[in-house]
Amino acid sequence: MSKLFESISLGKLTLENRIVIAPMCQYSSDEGKATAWHHAHLGQLSFSGAGLLILEATAVEAAGRISAEDLGLWDDATEAAMKDLITGLRANSKMPLGLQLGHAGRKASCAAPWNGGAQIPKSAGGWQTVAPSAVAFTEGTEAPEAMSLARIDELKKAYVETVRRADRLGFDLLELHGAHGYLLHQFLSPLSNQRTDQYGGSLENRMRLLLEIFQEIRAEFPAEKPIGVRISATDWVDGGWDLEQSIELAKALDKLGCSYIHVSSGGLSPHQKIAVGPNYQVPFADGIKRYVKMPVIAVGLITEPEQAEAIIGTGQADMIALARGILYNPRWPWHAAAKLGAKVSAPKQYWRSEPHGLKGLFHSE
């Protein structure tokens, strides 16, 4: 019996297997609004047989977008476009849908990756970025504006308002983005947070904003629906955020009723030195899992079904997440089920595609 294809419950939400489609920015929105690209992109992923599909980082305010083409959910127009998207996905797939809540902080106001990805200054059509401290991400770029306490309060309200919209839209799950060098990660790391008030200095203070926002959105979203957090377990830079601090954050989130922790790494500093290879981030998930009760998601160069099965089977993580790998192969869960002798959901319109010798691979959603 495949461990990867066993069900798992996040609160009252049950996933039929341990495969999660991680949030992946598409840089294809229109002033924050979902477009036809999102319908096509997410539509195909919703047929993949994964246990959960989490939509890309979705900005809680316009200034929080990585690029001007980022997805958002901060006003009636972005909510209406998102409603059309979700309605279409629900019409054709029963896969649970999650939304990742994001704010890019000092890494906002950038060009799309295929246009170089560089930060766009205000003089060239960009916008003022914000951060815990006025420390630029890279030399030669405009420094962010250090957030005042009043601006932090505005940010919290923006998260809460986006959660209200997400609830109206019927999302099954939320994920708070505290990874990859974006705003909440910037507050966590001593490399980017040089504040001297209650949000800076000690580990307790640097964790404060993420924990406060988690508590506020947890109070706003229905109790039976899960909220997880994605973190970077390390900055991969000496003197930065690291696994030891991540464990303390995870334990604090566990006490607050966090539904899961999604463990990635890096993204905060251009000086990071990452030894990339298969499973290179899995030890971080394993290290955190030892200290928490909540489920742990591992991600990062997990490409082979047997590899994913081993991560779950040996208890290094409770779920695995796929990003680039499932873009390359949107039917990865089908192929994994075939290799591991499991069954997987597929739309009835595709049942005839079962390969000869694999009859019974598919079951109804």
PDB file of N, CA and C in Angstrom, residues 247-340:
ATOM      1  N   ILE A 247      12.559  26.234  13.912  1.00  0.00           N
ATOM      2  CA  ILE A 247      11.943  25.293  14.853  1.00  0.00           C
ATOM      3  C   ILE A 247      11.177  26.047  15.933  1.00  0.00           C
ATOM      4  N   GLU A 248      11.748  27.146  16.431  1.00  0.00           N
ATOM      5  CA  GLU A 248      11.054  27.935  17.454  1.00  0.00           C
ATOM      6  C   GLU A 248       9.779  28.552  16.887  1.00  0.00           C
ATOM      7  N   LEU A 249       9.842  29.037  15.643  1.00  0.00           N
ATOM      8  CA  LEU A 249       8.640  29.581  14.994  1.00  0.00           C
ATOM      9  C   LEU A 249       7.597  28.484  14.815  1.00  0.00           C
ATOM     10  N   ALA A 250       8.035  27.323  14.364  1.00  0.00           N
ATOM     11  CA  ALA A 250       7.102  26.214  14.150  1.00  0.00           C
ATOM     12  C   ALA A 250       6.422  25.802  15.453  1.00  0.00           C
ATOM     13  N   LYS A 251       7.175  25.758  16.535  1.00  0.00           N
ATOM     14  CA  LYS A 251       6.584  25.394  17.824  1.00  0.00           C
ATOM     15  C   LYS A 251       5.561  26.438  18.267  1.00  0.00           C
ATOM     16  N   ALA A 252       5.852  27.723  18.021  1.00  0.00           N
ATOM     17  CA  ALA A 252       4.899  28.779  18.375  1.00  0.00           C
ATOM     18  C   ALA A 252       3.629  28.666  17.536  1.00  0.00           C
ATOM     19  N   LEU A 253       3.778  28.380  16.254  1.00  0.00           N
ATOM     20  CA  LEU A 253       2.615  28.215  15.379  1.00  0.00           C
ATOM     21  C   LEU A 253       1.798  26.991  15.779  1.00  0.00           C
ATOM     22  N   ASP A 254       2.483  25.932  16.167  1.00  0.00           N
ATOM     23  CA  ASP A 254       1.808  24.712  16.607  1.00  0.00           C
ATOM     24  C   ASP A 254       0.889  25.007  17.790  1.00  0.00           C
ATOM     25  N   LYS A 255       1.378  25.795  18.719  1.00  0.00           N
ATOM     26  CA  LYS A 255       0.582  26.154  19.895  1.00  0.00           C
ATOM     27  C   LYS A 255      -0.632  27.003  19.535  1.00  0.00           C
ATOM     28  N   LEU A 256      -0.533  27.753  18.434  1.00  0.00           N
ATOM     29  CA  LEU A 256      -1.636  28.614  18.001  1.00  0.00           C
ATOM     30  C   LEU A 256      -2.657  27.877  17.136  1.00  0.00           C
ATOM     31  N   GLY A 257      -2.431  26.595  16.894  1.00  0.00           N
ATOM     32  CA  GLY A 257      -3.384  25.825  16.105  1.00  0.00           C
ATOM     33  C   GLY A 257      -3.146  25.860  14.622  1.00  0.00           C
ATOM     34  N   CYS A 258      -1.914  26.117  14.207  1.00  0.00           N
ATOM     35  CA  CYS A 258      -1.584  26.095  12.781  1.00  0.00           C
ATOM     36  C   CYS A 258      -1.871  24.701  12.226  1.00  0.00           C
ATOM     37  N   SER A 259      -2.414  24.630  11.019  1.00  0.00           N
ATOM     38  CA  SER A 259      -2.861  23.362  10.438  1.00  0.00           C
ATOM     39  C   SER A 259      -1.732  22.564   9.801  1.00  0.00           C
ATOM     40  N   TYR A 260      -0.701  23.232   9.316  1.00  0.00           N
ATOM     41  CA  TYR A 260       0.467  22.558   8.741  1.00  0.00           C
ATOM     42  C   TYR A 260       1.560  23.591   8.547  1.00  0.00           C
ATOM     43  N   ILE A 261       2.789  23.115   8.338  1.00  0.00           N
ATOM     44  CA  ILE A 261       3.887  24.003   7.987  1.00  0.00           C
ATOM     45  C   ILE A 261       4.546  23.467   6.719  1.00  0.00           C
ATOM     46  N   HIS A 262       4.765  24.359   5.780  1.00  0.00           N
ATOM     47  CA  HIS A 262       5.261  24.041   4.434  1.00  0.00           C
ATOM     48  C   HIS A 262       6.692  24.573   4.366  1.00  0.00           C
ATOM     49  N   VAL A 263       7.673  23.670   4.282  1.00  0.00           N
ATOM     50  CA  VAL A 263       9.061  24.029   4.543  1.00  0.00           C
ATOM     51  C   VAL A 263       9.885  24.146   3.257  1.00  0.00           C
ATOM     52  N   SER A 264      10.235  25.386   2.933  1.00  0.00           N
ATOM     53  CA  SER A 264      11.103  25.688   1.801  1.00  0.00           C
ATOM     54  C   SER A 264      12.380  26.305   2.355  1.00  0.00           C
ATOM     55  N   SER A 265      13.108  27.076   1.545  1.00  0.00           N
ATOM     56  CA  SER A 265      14.304  27.746   2.045  1.00  0.00           C
ATOM     57  C   SER A 265      14.734  28.844   1.084  1.00  0.00           C
ATOM     58  N   GLY A 266      15.574  29.751   1.590  1.00  0.00           N
ATOM     59  CA  GLY A 266      16.209  30.770   0.760  1.00  0.00           C
ATOM     60  C   GLY A 266      15.302  31.890   0.310  1.00  0.00           C
ATOM     61  N   GLY A 267      15.863  32.749  -0.539  1.00  0.00           N
ATOM     62  CA  GLY A 267      15.117  33.833  -1.162  1.00  0.00           C
ATOM     63  C   GLY A 267      15.307  35.187  -0.534  1.00  0.00           C
ATOM     64  N   LEU A 268      15.946  35.255   0.639  1.00  0.00           N
ATOM     65  CA  LEU A 268      16.043  36.540   1.322  1.00  0.00           C
ATOM     66  C   LEU A 268      17.254  37.359   0.909  1.00  0.00           C
ATOM     67  N   SER A 269      18.327  36.692   0.557  1.00  0.00           N
ATOM     68  CA  SER A 269      19.581  37.409   0.294  1.00  0.00           C
ATOM     69  C   SER A 269      20.218  36.962  -1.020  1.00  0.00           C
ATOM     70  N   PRO A 270      20.744  37.911  -1.801  1.00  0.00           N
ATOM     71  CA  PRO A 270      21.468  37.529  -3.014  1.00  0.00           C
ATOM     72  C   PRO A 270      22.791  36.838  -2.705  1.00  0.00           C
ATOM     73  N   HIS A 271      23.191  36.831  -1.427  1.00  0.00           N
ATOM     74  CA  HIS A 271      24.439  36.191  -1.025  1.00  0.00           C
ATOM     75  C   HIS A 271      24.243  34.734  -0.604  1.00  0.00           C
ATOM     76  N   GLN A 272      23.047  34.216  -0.760  1.00  0.00           N
ATOM     77  CA  GLN A 272      22.782  32.841  -0.363  1.00  0.00           C
ATOM     78  C   GLN A 272      23.643  31.866  -1.159  1.00  0.00           C
ATOM     79  N   LYS A 273      24.066  30.808  -0.505  1.00  0.00           N
ATOM     80  CA  LYS A 273      24.847  29.753  -1.146  1.00  0.00           C
ATOM     81  C   LYS A 273      24.134  28.438  -0.891  1.00  0.00           C
ATOM     82  N   ILE A 274      23.438  27.961  -1.929  1.00  0.00           N
ATOM     83  CA  ILE A 274      22.583  26.787  -1.792  1.00  0.00           C
ATOM     84  C   ILE A 274      23.189  25.607  -2.526  1.00  0.00           C
ATOM     85  N   ALA A 275      23.332  24.497  -1.832  1.00  0.00           N
ATOM     86  CA  ALA A 275      23.784  23.256  -2.451  1.00  0.00           C
ATOM     87  C   ALA A 275      22.548  22.514  -2.968  1.00  0.00           C
ATOM     88  N   VAL A 276      22.208  22.759  -4.223  1.00  0.00           N
ATOM     89  CA  VAL A 276      20.971  22.218  -4.790  1.00  0.00           C
ATOM     90  C   VAL A 276      21.174  20.786  -5.275  1.00  0.00           C
ATOM     91  N   GLY A 277      20.230  19.932  -4.932  1.00  0.00           N
ATOM     92  CA  GLY A 277      20.237  18.551  -5.383  1.00  0.00           C
ATOM     93  C   GLY A 277      18.944  17.897  -4.956  1.00  0.00           C
ATOM     94  N   PRO A 278      18.672  16.681  -5.426  1.00  0.00           N
ATOM     95  CA  PRO A 278      17.438  15.998  -5.024  1.00  0.00           C
ATOM     96  C   PRO A 278      17.283  15.970  -3.503  1.00  0.00           C
ATOM     97  N   ASN A 279      16.082  16.309  -3.046  1.00  0.00           N
ATOM     98  CA  ASN A 279      15.758  16.289  -1.608  1.00  0.00           C
ATOM     99  C   ASN A 279      16.537  17.317  -0.793  1.00  0.00           C
ATOM    100  N   TYR A 280      17.110  18.344  -1.431  1.00  0.00           N
ATOM    101  CA  TYR A 280      18.021  19.216  -0.688  1.00  0.00           C
ATOM    102  C   TYR A 280      17.341  19.985   0.443  1.00  0.00           C
ATOM    103  N   GLN A 281      16.012  20.130   0.391  1.00  0.00           N
ATOM    104  CA  GLN A 281      15.323  20.828   1.470  1.00  0.00           C
ATOM    105  C   GLN A 281      14.608  19.882   2.441  1.00  0.00           C
ATOM    106  N   VAL A 282      14.557  18.618   2.115  1.00  0.00           N
ATOM    107  CA  VAL A 282      13.829  17.655   2.942  1.00  0.00           C
ATOM    108  C   VAL A 282      14.383  17.575   4.371  1.00  0.00           C
ATOM    109  N   PRO A 283      15.695  17.639   4.592  1.00  0.00           N
ATOM    110  CA  PRO A 283      16.181  17.602   5.975  1.00  0.00           C
ATOM    111  C   PRO A 283      15.622  18.717   6.855  1.00  0.00           C
ATOM    112  N   PHE A 284      15.291  19.867   6.262  1.00  0.00           N
ATOM    113  CA  PHE A 284      14.694  20.941   7.054  1.00  0.00           C
ATOM    114  C   PHE A 284      13.293  20.550   7.517  1.00  0.00           C
ATOM    115  N   ALA A 285      12.509  19.963   6.613  1.00  0.00           N
ATOM    116  CA  ALA A 285      11.172  19.489   6.994  1.00  0.00           C
ATOM    117  C   ALA A 285      11.291  18.420   8.081  1.00  0.00           C
ATOM    118  N   ASP A 286      12.223  17.505   7.901  1.00  0.00           N
ATOM    119  CA  ASP A 286      12.443  16.437   8.875  1.00  0.00           C
ATOM    120  C   ASP A 286      12.847  17.016  10.233  1.00  0.00           C
ATOM    121  N   GLY A 287      13.730  18.019  10.214  1.00  0.00           N
ATOM    122  CA  GLY A 287      14.181  18.629  11.455  1.00  0.00           C
ATOM    123  C   GLY A 287      13.061  19.318  12.215  1.00  0.00           C
ATOM    124  N   ILE A 288      12.155  19.965  11.478  1.00  0.00           N
ATOM    125  CA  ILE A 288      11.022  20.648  12.111  1.00  0.00           C
ATOM    126  C   ILE A 288       9.977  19.643  12.596  1.00  0.00           C
ATOM    127  N   LYS A 289       9.769  18.596  11.821  1.00  0.00           N
ATOM    128  CA  LYS A 289       8.725  17.609  12.148  1.00  0.00           C
ATOM    129  C   LYS A 289       8.941  16.983  13.525  1.00  0.00           C
ATOM    130  N   ARG A 290      10.168  16.903  13.964  1.00  0.00           N
ATOM    131  CA  ARG A 290      10.476  16.303  15.259  1.00  0.00           C
ATOM    132  C   ARG A 290       9.904  17.088  16.435  1.00  0.00           C
ATOM    133  N   TYR A 291       9.553  18.361  16.188  1.00  0.00           N
ATOM    134  CA  TYR A 291       9.172  19.254  17.288  1.00  0.00           C
ATOM    135  C   TYR A 291       7.709  19.691  17.259  1.00  0.00           C
ATOM    136  N   VAL A 292       6.943  19.274  16.256  1.00  0.00           N
ATOM    137  CA  VAL A 292       5.563  19.754  16.137  1.00  0.00           C
ATOM    138  C   VAL A 292       4.591  18.604  15.953  1.00  0.00           C
ATOM    139  N   LYS A 293       3.325  18.874  16.289  1.00  0.00           N
ATOM    140  CA  LYS A 293       2.268  17.902  16.070  1.00  0.00           C
ATOM    141  C   LYS A 293       1.626  18.074  14.699  1.00  0.00           C
ATOM    142  N   MET A 294       1.629  19.313  14.195  1.00  0.00           N
ATOM    143  CA  MET A 294       0.962  19.577  12.920  1.00  0.00           C
ATOM    144  C   MET A 294       1.701  18.891  11.766  1.00  0.00           C
ATOM    145  N   PRO A 295       0.993  18.562  10.677  1.00  0.00           N
ATOM    146  CA  PRO A 295       1.634  17.972   9.507  1.00  0.00           C
ATOM    147  C   PRO A 295       2.675  18.908   8.901  1.00  0.00           C
ATOM    148  N   VAL A 296       3.678  18.298   8.277  1.00  0.00           N
ATOM    149  CA  VAL A 296       4.778  19.026   7.665  1.00  0.00           C
ATOM    150  C   VAL A 296       4.838  18.670   6.182  1.00  0.00           C
ATOM    151  N   ILE A 297       4.973  19.700   5.339  1.00  0.00           N
ATOM    152  CA  ILE A 297       5.100  19.511   3.893  1.00  0.00           C
ATOM    153  C   ILE A 297       6.552  19.742   3.495  1.00  0.00           C
ATOM    154  N   ALA A 298       7.117  18.798   2.736  1.00  0.00           N
ATOM    155  CA  ALA A 298       8.459  18.942   2.182  1.00  0.00           C
ATOM    156  C   ALA A 298       8.358  19.312   0.708  1.00  0.00           C
ATOM    157  N   VAL A 299       9.319  20.108   0.242  1.00  0.00           N
ATOM    158  CA  VAL A 299       9.315  20.561  -1.148  1.00  0.00           C
ATOM    159  C   VAL A 299      10.755  20.727  -1.601  1.00  0.00           C
ATOM    160  N   GLY A 300      10.996  20.705  -2.900  1.00  0.00           N
ATOM    161  CA  GLY A 300      12.304  21.017  -3.441  1.00  0.00           C
ATOM    162  C   GLY A 300      12.985  19.862  -4.152  1.00  0.00           C
ATOM    163  N   LEU A 301      12.955  19.886  -5.473  1.00  0.00           N
ATOM    164  CA  LEU A 301      13.574  18.853  -6.307  1.00  0.00           C
ATOM    165  C   LEU A 301      13.139  17.443  -5.927  1.00  0.00           C
ATOM    166  N   ILE A 302      11.851  17.326  -5.661  1.00  0.00           N
ATOM    167  CA  ILE A 302      11.230  16.011  -5.506  1.00  0.00           C
ATOM    168  C   ILE A 302      10.617  15.698  -6.861  1.00  0.00           C
ATOM    169  N   THR A 303      11.228  14.786  -7.590  1.00  0.00           N
ATOM    170  CA  THR A 303      10.828  14.567  -8.986  1.00  0.00           C
ATOM    171  C   THR A 303      10.339  13.165  -9.290  1.00  0.00           C
ATOM    172  N   GLU A 304      10.741  12.179  -8.485  1.00  0.00           N
ATOM    173  CA  GLU A 304      10.426  10.784  -8.800  1.00  0.00           C
ATOM    174  C   GLU A 304       9.420  10.212  -7.805  1.00  0.00           C
ATOM    175  N   PRO A 305       8.479   9.392  -8.274  1.00  0.00           N
ATOM    176  CA  PRO A 305       7.489   8.801  -7.366  1.00  0.00           C
ATOM    177  C   PRO A 305       8.116   8.036  -6.208  1.00  0.00           C
ATOM    178  N   GLU A 306       9.155   7.238  -6.491  1.00  0.00           N
ATOM    179  CA  GLU A 306       9.799   6.456  -5.439  1.00  0.00           C
ATOM    180  C   GLU A 306      10.463   7.374  -4.403  1.00  0.00           C
ATOM    181  N   GLN A 307      10.973   8.485  -4.871  1.00  0.00           N
ATOM    182  CA  GLN A 307      11.584   9.485  -3.991  1.00  0.00           C
ATOM    183  C   GLN A 307      10.537  10.064  -3.041  1.00  0.00           C
ATOM    184  N   ALA A 308       9.381  10.446  -3.591  1.00  0.00           N
ATOM    185  CA  ALA A 308       8.299  10.988  -2.775  1.00  0.00           C
ATOM    186  C   ALA A 308       7.779   9.941  -1.797  1.00  0.00           C
ATOM    187  N   GLU A 309       7.638   8.711  -2.272  1.00  0.00           N
ATOM    188  CA  GLU A 309       7.168   7.617  -1.416  1.00  0.00           C
ATOM    189  C   GLU A 309       8.100   7.411  -0.233  1.00  0.00           C
ATOM    190  N   ALA A 310       9.403   7.503  -0.472  1.00  0.00           N
ATOM    191  CA  ALA A 310      10.377   7.297   0.596  1.00  0.00           C
ATOM    192  C   ALA A 310      10.309   8.413   1.633  1.00  0.00           C
ATOM    193  N   ILE A 311      10.091   9.643   1.200  1.00  0.00           N
ATOM    194  CA  ILE A 311       9.990  10.767   2.138  1.00  0.00           C
ATOM    195  C   ILE A 311       8.824  10.559   3.095  1.00  0.00           C
ATOM    196  N   ILE A 312       7.687  10.137   2.538  1.00  0.00           N
ATOM    197  CA  ILE A 312       6.507   9.905   3.381  1.00  0.00           C
ATOM    198  C   ILE A 312       6.684   8.627   4.204  1.00  0.00           C
ATOM    199  N   GLY A 313       7.163   7.580   3.548  1.00  0.00           N
ATOM    200  CA  GLY A 313       7.275   6.289   4.213  1.00  0.00           C
ATOM    201  C   GLY A 313       8.250   6.277   5.369  1.00  0.00           C
ATOM    202  N   THR A 314       9.313   7.078   5.301  1.00  0.00           N
ATOM    203  CA  THR A 314      10.304   7.124   6.380  1.00  0.00           C
ATOM    204  C   THR A 314       9.971   8.177   7.428  1.00  0.00           C
ATOM    205  N   GLY A 315       8.873   8.894   7.229  1.00  0.00           N
ATOM    206  CA  GLY A 315       8.433   9.852   8.231  1.00  0.00           C
ATOM    207  C   GLY A 315       9.179  11.172   8.216  1.00  0.00           C
ATOM    208  N   GLN A 316       9.879  11.480   7.122  1.00  0.00           N
ATOM    209  CA  GLN A 316      10.570  12.768   7.046  1.00  0.00           C
ATOM    210  C   GLN A 316       9.590  13.925   6.891  1.00  0.00           C
ATOM    211  N   ALA A 317       8.456  13.656   6.295  1.00  0.00           N
ATOM    212  CA  ALA A 317       7.403  14.655   6.124  1.00  0.00           C
ATOM    213  C   ALA A 317       6.074  13.931   5.986  1.00  0.00           C
ATOM    214  N   ASP A 318       4.991  14.676   6.124  1.00  0.00           N
ATOM    215  CA  ASP A 318       3.647  14.100   6.012  1.00  0.00           C
ATOM    216  C   ASP A 318       3.068  14.251   4.608  1.00  0.00           C
ATOM    217  N   MET A 319       3.559  15.253   3.886  1.00  0.00           N
ATOM    218  CA  MET A 319       3.128  15.500   2.512  1.00  0.00           C
ATOM    219  C   MET A 319       4.324  15.999   1.724  1.00  0.00           C
ATOM    220  N   ILE A 320       4.240  15.894   0.398  1.00  0.00           N
ATOM    221  CA  ILE A 320       5.255  16.494  -0.466  1.00  0.00           C
ATOM    222  C   ILE A 320       4.554  17.474  -1.399  1.00  0.00           C
ATOM    223  N   ALA A 321       5.271  18.530  -1.760  1.00  0.00           N
ATOM    224  CA  ALA A 321       4.702  19.523  -2.672  1.00  0.00           C
ATOM    225  C   ALA A 321       5.521  19.566  -3.949  1.00  0.00           C
ATOM    226  N   LEU A 322       4.830  19.734  -5.055  1.00  0.00           N
ATOM    227  CA  LEU A 322       5.451  19.817  -6.371  1.00  0.00           C
ATOM    228  C   LEU A 322       5.203  21.198  -6.965  1.00  0.00           C
ATOM    229  N   ALA A 323       6.205  21.754  -7.612  1.00  0.00           N
ATOM    230  CA  ALA A 323       6.062  23.050  -8.278  1.00  0.00           C
ATOM    231  C   ALA A 323       6.532  22.911  -9.725  1.00  0.00           C
ATOM    232  N   ARG A 324       7.804  23.181  -9.985  1.00  0.00           N
ATOM    233  CA  ARG A 324       8.305  23.094 -11.359  1.00  0.00           C
ATOM    234  C   ARG A 324       8.078  21.704 -11.956  1.00  0.00           C
ATOM    235  N   GLY A 325       8.190  20.678 -11.115  1.00  0.00           N
ATOM    236  CA  GLY A 325       8.025  19.322 -11.615  1.00  0.00           C
ATOM    237  C   GLY A 325       6.649  19.049 -12.177  1.00  0.00           C
ATOM    238  N   ILE A 326       5.626  19.638 -11.577  1.00  0.00           N
ATOM    239  CA  ILE A 326       4.269  19.393 -12.075  1.00  0.00           C
ATOM    240  C   ILE A 326       3.911  20.354 -13.213  1.00  0.00           C
ATOM    241  N   LEU A 327       4.645  21.455 -13.331  1.00  0.00           N
ATOM    242  CA  LEU A 327       4.506  22.265 -14.543  1.00  0.00           C
ATOM    243  C   LEU A 327       5.035  21.480 -15.743  1.00  0.00           C
ATOM    244  N   TYR A 328       6.168  20.803 -15.522  1.00  0.00           N
ATOM    245  CA  TYR A 328       6.777  20.021 -16.599  1.00  0.00           C
ATOM    246  C   TYR A 328       5.939  18.799 -16.933  1.00  0.00           C
ATOM    247  N   ASN A 329       5.336  18.202 -15.912  1.00  0.00           N
ATOM    248  CA  ASN A 329       4.534  16.994 -16.103  1.00  0.00           C
ATOM    249  C   ASN A 329       3.239  17.123 -15.315  1.00  0.00           C
ATOM    250  N   PRO A 330       2.216  17.765 -15.893  1.00  0.00           N
ATOM    251  CA  PRO A 330       0.965  18.006 -15.158  1.00  0.00           C
ATOM    252  C   PRO A 330       0.196  16.745 -14.762  1.00  0.00           C
ATOM    253  N   ARG A 331       0.629  15.588 -15.264  1.00  0.00           N
ATOM    254  CA  ARG A 331      -0.015  14.320 -14.876  1.00  0.00           C
ATOM    255  C   ARG A 331       0.898  13.517 -13.935  1.00  0.00           C
ATOM    256  N   TRP A 332       1.782  14.185 -13.237  1.00  0.00           N
ATOM    257  CA  TRP A 332       2.725  13.495 -12.342  1.00  0.00           C
ATOM    258  C   TRP A 332       2.004  12.557 -11.373  1.00  0.00           C
ATOM    259  N   PRO A 333       0.918  12.965 -10.714  1.00  0.00           N
ATOM    260  CA  PRO A 333       0.249  12.035  -9.795  1.00  0.00           C
ATOM    261  C   PRO A 333      -0.283  10.775 -10.487  1.00  0.00           C
ATOM    262  N   TRP A 334      -0.739  10.898 -11.724  1.00  0.00           N
ATOM    263  CA  TRP A 334      -1.191   9.711 -12.454  1.00  0.00           C
ATOM    264  C   TRP A 334      -0.036   8.723 -12.606  1.00  0.00           C
ATOM    265  N   HIS A 335       1.099   9.246 -13.067  1.00  0.00           N
ATOM    266  CA  HIS A 335       2.252   8.384 -13.322  1.00  0.00           C
ATOM    267  C   HIS A 335       2.799   7.807 -12.016  1.00  0.00           C
ATOM    268  N   ALA A 336       2.738   8.606 -10.939  1.00  0.00           N
ATOM    269  CA  ALA A 336       3.185   8.109  -9.635  1.00  0.00           C
ATOM    270  C   ALA A 336       2.291   6.975  -9.158  1.00  0.00           C
ATOM    271  N   ALA A 337       0.988   7.121  -9.312  1.00  0.00           N
ATOM    272  CA  ALA A 337       0.061   6.064  -8.898  1.00  0.00           C
ATOM    273  C   ALA A 337       0.313   4.792  -9.690  1.00  0.00           C
ATOM    274  N   ALA A 338       0.583   4.942 -10.977  1.00  0.00           N
ATOM    275  CA  ALA A 338       0.859   3.764 -11.804  1.00  0.00           C
ATOM    276  C   ALA A 338       2.123   3.046 -11.324  1.00  0.00           C
ATOM    277  N   LYS A 339       3.166   3.801 -10.996  1.00  0.00           N
ATOM    278  CA  LYS A 339       4.422   3.192 -10.550  1.00  0.00           C
ATOM    279  C   LYS A 339       4.298   2.552  -9.175  1.00  0.00           C
ATOM    280  N   LEU A 340       3.476   3.156  -8.317  1.00  0.00           N
ATOM    281  CA  LEU A 340       3.400   2.706  -6.925  1.00  0.00           C
ATOM    282  C   LEU A 340       2.236   1.760  -6.663  1.00  0.00           C
TER     283      LEU A 340
END
